[in-house]
CSV table of C-alpha atoms in Angstrom, one decimal:
chain,number,residue,atom,x,y,z
A,1,UNK,CA,0.1,0.0,0.0
A,2,UNK,CA,1.3,3.4,-0.8
A,3,UNK,CA,0.2,6.8,1.2
A,4,UNK,CA,0.9,10.1,-0.5
A,5,UNK,CA,1.2,12.5,2.2
A,6,UNK,CA,0.4,16.1,1.1
A,7,UNK,CA,0.8,19.0,2.9
A,8,UNK,CA,-1.5,22.1,2.1
A,9,UNK,CA,-0.2,25.1,0.7
A,10,UNK,CA,1.1,28.1,2.6
A,11,UNK,CA,-1.0,29.9,5.1
A,12,UNK,CA,-1.8,33.8,5.5
A,13,UNK,CA,-0.6,34.2,9.2
A,14,UNK,CA,1.4,36.4,10.9
A,15,UNK,CA,5.1,35.0,11.7
A,16,UNK,CA,5.2,33.7,15.0
A,17,UNK,CA,1.6,32.9,15.3
A,18,UNK,CA,0.5,29.6,17.1
A,19,UNK,CA,-2.1,28.2,14.9
A,20,UNK,CA,-2.0,24.3,14.5
A,21,UNK,CA,-5.8,23.2,14.8
A,22,UNK,CA,-7.0,26.7,14.1
A,23,UNK,CA,-9.0,27.0,10.7
A,24,UNK,CA,-6.4,29.8,9.2
A,25,UNK,CA,-6.8,31.2,5.6
A,26,UNK,CA,-4.3,30.4,2.7
A,27,UNK,CA,-2.3,33.0,1.0
A,28,UNK,CA,-3.3,34.6,-2.1
A,29,UNK,CA,-0.8,32.3,-4.0
A,30,UNK,CA,-3.2,29.2,-3.3
A,31,UNK,CA,-3.8,28.7,-7.0
A,32,UNK,CA,-0.3,28.8,-8.1
A,33,UNK,CA,0.7,26.6,-5.3
A,34,UNK,CA,-1.9,24.2,-5.7
A,35,UNK,CA,-1.3,23.8,-9.2
A,36,UNK,CA,2.0,22.4,-8.6
A,37,UNK,CA,0.7,20.0,-6.0
A,38,UNK,CA,-1.8,18.8,-8.7
A,39,UNK,CA,0.8,18.6,-11.2
A,40,UNK,CA,3.1,16.5,-8.8
A,41,UNK,CA,0.0,14.0,-8.1
A,42,UNK,CA,-0.8,13.5,-12.0
A,43,UNK,CA,1.9,10.7,-12.2
A,44,UNK,CA,-0.1,8.5,-9.2
A,45,UNK,CA,-3.2,6.4,-9.9
A,46,UNK,CA,-5.0,7.3,-6.6
A,47,UNK,CA,-7.6,5.0,-5.4
A,48,UNK,CA,-9.0,7.1,-2.2
A,49,UNK,CA,-8.4,10.6,-1.0
A,50,UNK,CA,-8.4,11.4,2.8
A,51,UNK,CA,-8.5,15.1,4.3
A,52,UNK,CA,-8.1,16.8,7.4
A,53,UNK,CA,-11.3,18.6,8.2
A,54,UNK,CA,-9.6,22.0,8.2
A,55,UNK,CA,-10.2,24.3,5.2
A,56,UNK,CA,-6.8,24.5,4.1
A,57,UNK,CA,-6.6,20.8,3.5
A,58,UNK,CA,-10.1,20.6,2.0
A,59,UNK,CA,-9.6,23.3,-0.4
A,60,UNK,CA,-6.6,21.8,-1.6
A,61,UNK,CA,-8.2,18.2,-2.1
A,62,UNK,CA,-11.1,19.7,-4.0
A,63,UNK,CA,-8.6,21.8,-6.2
A,64,UNK,CA,-6.7,18.5,-6.9
A,65,UNK,CA,-9.8,16.7,-8.0
A,66,UNK,CA,-10.8,15.1,-4.7
A,67,UNK,CA,-14.1,17.1,-3.6
A,68,UNK,CA,-15.4,13.7,-1.9
A,69,UNK,CA,-12.1,13.4,0.1
A,70,UNK,CA,-13.0,11.6,3.1
A,71,UNK,CA,-12.6,13.9,6.3
A,72,UNK,CA,-11.0,12.5,9.2
A,73,UNK,CA,-10.3,14.3,12.3
A,74,UNK,CA,-7.3,12.2,13.0
A,75,UNK,CA,-5.4,13.9,10.2
A,76,UNK,CA,-5.8,17.3,11.6
A,77,UNK,CA,-2.8,19.5,12.6
A,78,UNK,CA,-1.8,19.4,16.5
A,79,UNK,CA,-4.0,21.1,18.7
A,80,UNK,CA,-2.1,23.9,20.8
A,81,UNK,CA,-4.9,24.4,23.2
A,82,UNK,CA,-4.8,27.6,25.2
A,83,UNK,CA,-2.0,28.9,22.9
A,84,UNK,CA,-3.8,28.8,19.6
A,85,UNK,CA,-4.2,32.1,18.1
A,86,UNK,CA,-1.6,33.6,20.1
A,87,UNK,CA,1.7,34.8,19.0
A,88,UNK,CA,4.4,32.6,20.8
A,89,UNK,CA,6.2,35.8,22.0
A,90,UNK,CA,3.1,36.7,24.0
A,91,UNK,CA,2.3,33.4,25.4
A,92,UNK,CA,2.6,34.2,29.2
A,93,UNK,CA,2.4,30.3,30.3
A,94,UNK,CA,5.2,28.5,32.2
A,95,UNK,CA,4.3,25.3,30.5
A,96,UNK,CA,5.6,26.9,27.3
A,97,UNK,CA,9.1,26.7,28.5
A,98,UNK,CA,8.8,23.1,29.4
A,99,UNK,CA,7.2,22.5,25.9
A,100,UNK,CA,10.2,24.3,24.2
A,101,UNK,CA,12.6,21.8,26.0
A,102,UNK,CA,10.6,18.7,25.3
A,103,UNK,CA,7.6,19.2,22.6
A,104,UNK,CA,7.7,15.5,21.7
A,105,UNK,CA,6.3,14.5,25.2
A,106,UNK,CA,5.0,17.7,26.8
A,107,UNK,CA,1.6,19.0,25.9
A,108,UNK,CA,0.7,22.3,25.2
A,109,UNK,CA,-1.7,23.7,27.8
A,110,UNK,CA,-4.9,22.5,27.1
A,111,UNK,CA,-3.7,20.9,23.9
A,112,UNK,CA,-1.4,18.1,22.5
A,113,UNK,CA,2.1,16.9,22.4
A,114,UNK,CA,3.7,15.2,19.3
A,115,UNK,CA,3.4,11.8,20.7
A,116,UNK,CA,-0.4,12.7,21.2
A,117,UNK,CA,-0.3,13.1,17.2
A,118,UNK,CA,1.6,9.8,16.7
A,119,UNK,CA,-0.9,8.0,18.6
A,120,UNK,CA,-3.8,9.6,16.8
A,121,UNK,CA,-2.3,9.0,13.2
A,122,UNK,CA,-1.3,5.5,14.3
A,123,UNK,CA,-5.1,4.7,14.9
A,124,UNK,CA,-5.9,6.1,11.4
A,125,UNK,CA,-2.8,3.9,9.7
A,126,UNK,CA,-4.1,0.6,11.4
A,127,UNK,CA,-7.7,1.4,10.5
A,128,UNK,CA,-6.5,2.1,7.0
A,129,UNK,CA,-4.2,-1.3,6.9
A,130,UNK,CA,-7.2,-3.3,8.0
A,131,UNK,CA,-10.0,-1.6,5.7
A,132,UNK,CA,-8.0,-1.3,2.3
A,133,UNK,CA,-6.6,-3.9,0.6
A,134,UNK,CA,-3.0,-3.5,-1.3
A,135,UNK,CA,-2.1,-2.6,-3.9
A,136,UNK,CA,-3.9,0.6,-3.1
A,137,UNK,CA,-2.7,4.2,-3.2
A,138,UNK,CA,-4.2,6.8,-0.9
A,139,UNK,CA,-3.9,10.6,-1.0
A,140,UNK,CA,-3.8,12.2,2.3
A,141,UNK,CA,-4.2,15.9,2.3
A,142,UNK,CA,-2.8,17.2,5.7
A,143,UNK,CA,-0.6,19.0,7.8
A,144,UNK,CA,3.1,19.3,8.7
A,145,UNK,CA,2.9,17.6,12.1
A,146,UNK,CA,0.8,14.6,10.8
A,147,UNK,CA,3.0,14.0,8.0
A,148,UNK,CA,6.1,13.8,10.5
A,149,UNK,CA,4.4,11.5,12.9
A,150,UNK,CA,3.5,9.2,10.0
A,151,UNK,CA,7.1,9.2,8.6
A,152,UNK,CA,8.4,8.7,12.3
A,153,UNK,CA,5.8,5.5,12.6
A,154,UNK,CA,6.6,4.1,9.2
A,155,UNK,CA,10.0,5.1,8.5
A,156,UNK,CA,11.1,4.2,12.0
A,157,UNK,CA,13.1,7.5,12.6
A,158,UNK,CA,14.7,8.5,15.7
A,159,UNK,CA,12.8,11.0,18.1
A,160,UNK,CA,16.5,12.8,18.1
A,161,UNK,CA,16.0,14.1,14.3
A,162,UNK,CA,12.1,14.6,14.5
A,163,UNK,CA,12.5,17.9,13.2
A,164,UNK,CA,14.3,17.0,10.3
A,165,UNK,CA,11.1,15.2,9.0
A,166,UNK,CA,9.2,18.3,8.5
A,167,UNK,CA,8.4,18.9,4.8
A,168,UNK,CA,7.6,22.4,3.2
A,169,UNK,CA,4.1,23.5,2.1
A,170,UNK,CA,2.8,21.9,-0.8
A,171,UNK,CA,5.0,18.7,-0.7
A,172,UNK,CA,3.7,15.3,-1.8
A,173,UNK,CA,5.6,12.9,0.0
A,174,UNK,CA,5.2,9.1,-1.1
A,175,UNK,CA,5.3,6.7,1.7
A,176,UNK,CA,5.6,2.8,1.3
A,177,UNK,CA,3.7,0.7,3.9
């Protein structure tokens, strides 16, 4: 089974804004960026598409020809809880410093840690393996954190290098199960 991990296009937010699970707008360059993603996908025979329920992913799925992609909340970006919508520099919470030291295991206040995202995406992955027979190619329109979690699970990467797994906006990353 093959997964195509597709990160949404660039967002229109102020630099330094914490926005994981928030539904934020896309940049005016969406059409140009989305056209590149659609071209990258054109070489694949995609059997089924899934998307995060956030508009930045759903919009890209629709643009790429998947208006009926199955929305699954397990594909949503990490929830930063009480920090959502705040500038990092203005977050006055002692938990932030703990999170900076160990974002892998430490949760944002009222939010998630990286490992919470790993467990959530692992459930999605296991369900996918059980319900969809190989050979099969599924497109997942999702977020950087979810893509990192899936790569961590499938590629058995070290937590020491977890930030190296981050992919740019508009990336199509093929992952073989």
